[in-house]
mmCIF file of C-alpha atoms in Angstrom:
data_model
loop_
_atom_site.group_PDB
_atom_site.id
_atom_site.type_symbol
_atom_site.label_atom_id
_atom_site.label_comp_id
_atom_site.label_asym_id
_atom_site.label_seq_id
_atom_site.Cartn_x
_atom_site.Cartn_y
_atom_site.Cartn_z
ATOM 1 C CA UNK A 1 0.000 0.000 0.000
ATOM 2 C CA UNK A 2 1.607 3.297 -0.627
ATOM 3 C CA UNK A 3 2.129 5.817 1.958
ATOM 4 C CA UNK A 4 -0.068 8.935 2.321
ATOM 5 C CA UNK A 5 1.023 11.800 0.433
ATOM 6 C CA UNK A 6 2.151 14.474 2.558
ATOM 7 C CA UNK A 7 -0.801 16.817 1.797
ATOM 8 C CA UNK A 8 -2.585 13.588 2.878
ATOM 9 C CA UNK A 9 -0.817 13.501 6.029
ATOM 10 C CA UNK A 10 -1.033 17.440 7.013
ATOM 11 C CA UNK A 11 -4.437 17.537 6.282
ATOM 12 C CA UNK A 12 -4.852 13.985 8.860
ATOM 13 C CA UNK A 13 -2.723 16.450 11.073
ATOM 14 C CA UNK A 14 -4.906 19.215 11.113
ATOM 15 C CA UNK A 15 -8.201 17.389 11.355
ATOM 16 C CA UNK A 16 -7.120 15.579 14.546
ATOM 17 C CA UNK A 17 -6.105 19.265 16.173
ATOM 18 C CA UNK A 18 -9.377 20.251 15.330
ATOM 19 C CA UNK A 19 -11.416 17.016 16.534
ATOM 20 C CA UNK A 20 -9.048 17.825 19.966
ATOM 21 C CA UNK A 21 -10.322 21.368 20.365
ATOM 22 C CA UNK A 22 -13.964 20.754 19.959
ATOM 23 C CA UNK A 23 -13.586 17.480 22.353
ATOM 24 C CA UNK A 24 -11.623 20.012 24.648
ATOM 25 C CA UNK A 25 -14.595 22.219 24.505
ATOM 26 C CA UNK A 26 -16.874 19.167 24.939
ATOM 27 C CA UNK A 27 -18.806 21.122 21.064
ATOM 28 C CA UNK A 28 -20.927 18.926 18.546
ATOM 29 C CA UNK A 29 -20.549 19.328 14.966
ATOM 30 C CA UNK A 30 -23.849 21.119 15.108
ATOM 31 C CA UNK A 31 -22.791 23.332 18.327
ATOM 32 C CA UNK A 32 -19.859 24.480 16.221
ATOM 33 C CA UNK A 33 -21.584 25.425 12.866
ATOM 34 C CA UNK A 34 -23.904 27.418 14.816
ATOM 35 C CA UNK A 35 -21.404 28.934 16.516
ATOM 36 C CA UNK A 36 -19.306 29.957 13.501
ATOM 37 C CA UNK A 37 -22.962 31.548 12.369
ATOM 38 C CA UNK A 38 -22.961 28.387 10.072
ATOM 39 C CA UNK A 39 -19.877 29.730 8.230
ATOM 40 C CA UNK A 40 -18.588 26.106 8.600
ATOM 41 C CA UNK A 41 -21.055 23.375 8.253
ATOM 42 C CA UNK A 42 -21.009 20.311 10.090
ATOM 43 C CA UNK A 43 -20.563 18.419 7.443
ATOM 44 C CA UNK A 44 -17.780 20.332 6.174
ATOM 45 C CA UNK A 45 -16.184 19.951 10.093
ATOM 46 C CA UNK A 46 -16.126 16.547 9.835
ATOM 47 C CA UNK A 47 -14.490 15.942 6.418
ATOM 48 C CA UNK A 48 -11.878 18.616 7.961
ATOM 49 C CA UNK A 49 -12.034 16.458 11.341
ATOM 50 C CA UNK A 50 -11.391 13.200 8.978
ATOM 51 C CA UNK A 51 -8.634 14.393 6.552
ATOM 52 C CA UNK A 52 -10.873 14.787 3.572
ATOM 53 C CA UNK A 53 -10.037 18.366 2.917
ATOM 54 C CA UNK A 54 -6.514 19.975 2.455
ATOM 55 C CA UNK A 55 -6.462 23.247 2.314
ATOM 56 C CA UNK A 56 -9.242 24.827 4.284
ATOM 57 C CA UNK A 57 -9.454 28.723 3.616
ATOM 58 C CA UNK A 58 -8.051 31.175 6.278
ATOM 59 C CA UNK A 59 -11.764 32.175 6.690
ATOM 60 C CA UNK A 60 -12.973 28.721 8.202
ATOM 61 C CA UNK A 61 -9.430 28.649 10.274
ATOM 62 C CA UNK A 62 -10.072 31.965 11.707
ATOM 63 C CA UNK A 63 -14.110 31.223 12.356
ATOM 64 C CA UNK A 64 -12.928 27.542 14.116
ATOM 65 C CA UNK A 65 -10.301 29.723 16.175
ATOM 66 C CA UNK A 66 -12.315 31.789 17.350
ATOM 67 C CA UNK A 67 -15.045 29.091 18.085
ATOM 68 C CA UNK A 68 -12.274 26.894 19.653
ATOM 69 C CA UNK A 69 -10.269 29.892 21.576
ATOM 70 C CA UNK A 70 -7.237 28.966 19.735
ATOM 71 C CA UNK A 71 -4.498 30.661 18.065
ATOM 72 C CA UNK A 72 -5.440 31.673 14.656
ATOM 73 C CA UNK A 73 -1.549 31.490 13.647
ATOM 74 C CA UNK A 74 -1.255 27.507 14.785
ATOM 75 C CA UNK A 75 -4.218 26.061 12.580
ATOM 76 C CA UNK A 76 -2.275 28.055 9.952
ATOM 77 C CA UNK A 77 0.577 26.193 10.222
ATOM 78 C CA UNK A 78 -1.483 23.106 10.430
ATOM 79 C CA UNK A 79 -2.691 24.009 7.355
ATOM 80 C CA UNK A 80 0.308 24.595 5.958
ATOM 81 C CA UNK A 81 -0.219 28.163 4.665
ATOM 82 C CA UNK A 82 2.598 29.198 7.375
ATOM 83 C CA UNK A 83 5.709 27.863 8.408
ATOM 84 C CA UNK A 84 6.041 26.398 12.279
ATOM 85 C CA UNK A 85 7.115 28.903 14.492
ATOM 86 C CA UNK A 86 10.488 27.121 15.413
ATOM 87 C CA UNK A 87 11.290 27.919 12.106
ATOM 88 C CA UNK A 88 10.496 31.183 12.603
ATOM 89 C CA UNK A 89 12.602 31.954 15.381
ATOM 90 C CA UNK A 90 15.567 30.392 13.871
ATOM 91 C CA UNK A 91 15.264 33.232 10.905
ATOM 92 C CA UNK A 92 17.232 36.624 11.170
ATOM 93 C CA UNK A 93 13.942 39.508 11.919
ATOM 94 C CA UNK A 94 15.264 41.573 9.248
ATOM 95 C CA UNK A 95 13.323 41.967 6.291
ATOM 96 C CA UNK A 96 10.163 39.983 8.119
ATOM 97 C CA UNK A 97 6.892 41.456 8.943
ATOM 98 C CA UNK A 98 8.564 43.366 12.731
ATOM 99 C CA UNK A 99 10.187 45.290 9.699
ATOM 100 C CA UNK A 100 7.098 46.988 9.224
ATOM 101 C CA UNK A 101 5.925 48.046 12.520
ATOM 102 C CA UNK A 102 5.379 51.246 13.982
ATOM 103 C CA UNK A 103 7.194 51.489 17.504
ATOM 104 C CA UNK A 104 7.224 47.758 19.048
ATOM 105 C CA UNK A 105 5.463 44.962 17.899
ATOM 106 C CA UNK A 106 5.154 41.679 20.063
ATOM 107 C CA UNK A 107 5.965 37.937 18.934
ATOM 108 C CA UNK A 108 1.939 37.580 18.916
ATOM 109 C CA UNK A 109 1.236 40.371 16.691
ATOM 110 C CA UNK A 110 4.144 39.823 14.699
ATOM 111 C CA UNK A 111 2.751 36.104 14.022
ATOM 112 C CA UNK A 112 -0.576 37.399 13.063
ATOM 113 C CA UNK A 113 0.985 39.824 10.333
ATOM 114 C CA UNK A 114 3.030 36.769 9.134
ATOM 115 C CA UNK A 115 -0.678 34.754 8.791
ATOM 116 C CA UNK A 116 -2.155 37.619 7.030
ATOM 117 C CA UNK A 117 0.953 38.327 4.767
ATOM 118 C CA UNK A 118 0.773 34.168 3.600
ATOM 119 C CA UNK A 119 -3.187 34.463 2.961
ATOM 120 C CA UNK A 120 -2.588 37.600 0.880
ATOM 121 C CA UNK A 121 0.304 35.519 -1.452
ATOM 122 C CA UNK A 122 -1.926 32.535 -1.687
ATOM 123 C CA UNK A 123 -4.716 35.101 -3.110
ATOM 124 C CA UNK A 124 -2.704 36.940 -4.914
ATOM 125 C CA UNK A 125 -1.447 33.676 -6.672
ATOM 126 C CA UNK A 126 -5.194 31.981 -7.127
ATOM 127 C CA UNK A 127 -5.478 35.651 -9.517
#
């Protein structure tokens, strides 16, 4: 049998995280659609949940963070859209998003730019 691709295996990733933050917050499928203001359908959860779906859109990640109380910038790098933050911290700050701030800008907010700055490439790119 050949082995999962790796898209295969990130999305398998991903949908266990988010199976462990709605058991964590003890959520249905249903509970969590209607929480996202049915932005993300249950259905649609539970293909993520199962590894059906690879690249969910920063929209549903940011909805199911905010649903879950997680950070927006992990299920990013679940998703792949962002590299893991060890890898982050091993990089030189110049020319990265701290670049751009006015006055001082924390390791949070510095993440969130990063998230925001891969979301507008992968639009740009789907143009």
């Amino acid at each position: 049998m050949p082995s999962p691709s790796p898209d295969l295996s990130q999305a398998q990733a991903l949908g266990k995280y988010l199976a462990s933050l709605r058991a964590a917050k003890g959520y249905t499928l249903r509970e969590v659609e209607d929480a996202t203001g049915k932005e993300v359908s249950n259905a649609y959860l539970s293909q993520l949940e199962h590894g059906r779906i690879n690249k969910p859109s920063p929209n549903v990640l940011h909805s199911l963070a905010s649903v879950y109380g997680a950070a927006y910038e992990k299920l990013m790098e679940k998703a792949g859209y962002i590299t893991p933050l060890a890898e982050h911290s091993q990089r030189a700050k110049h020319g990265r998003a701290a670049t751009f701030a006015i006055g001082d800008i924390t390791e949070e907010e510095e993440e969130a730019l990063l998230a925001y700055l891969a979301f507008y490439r992968q639009t740009k790119e789907e143009k």
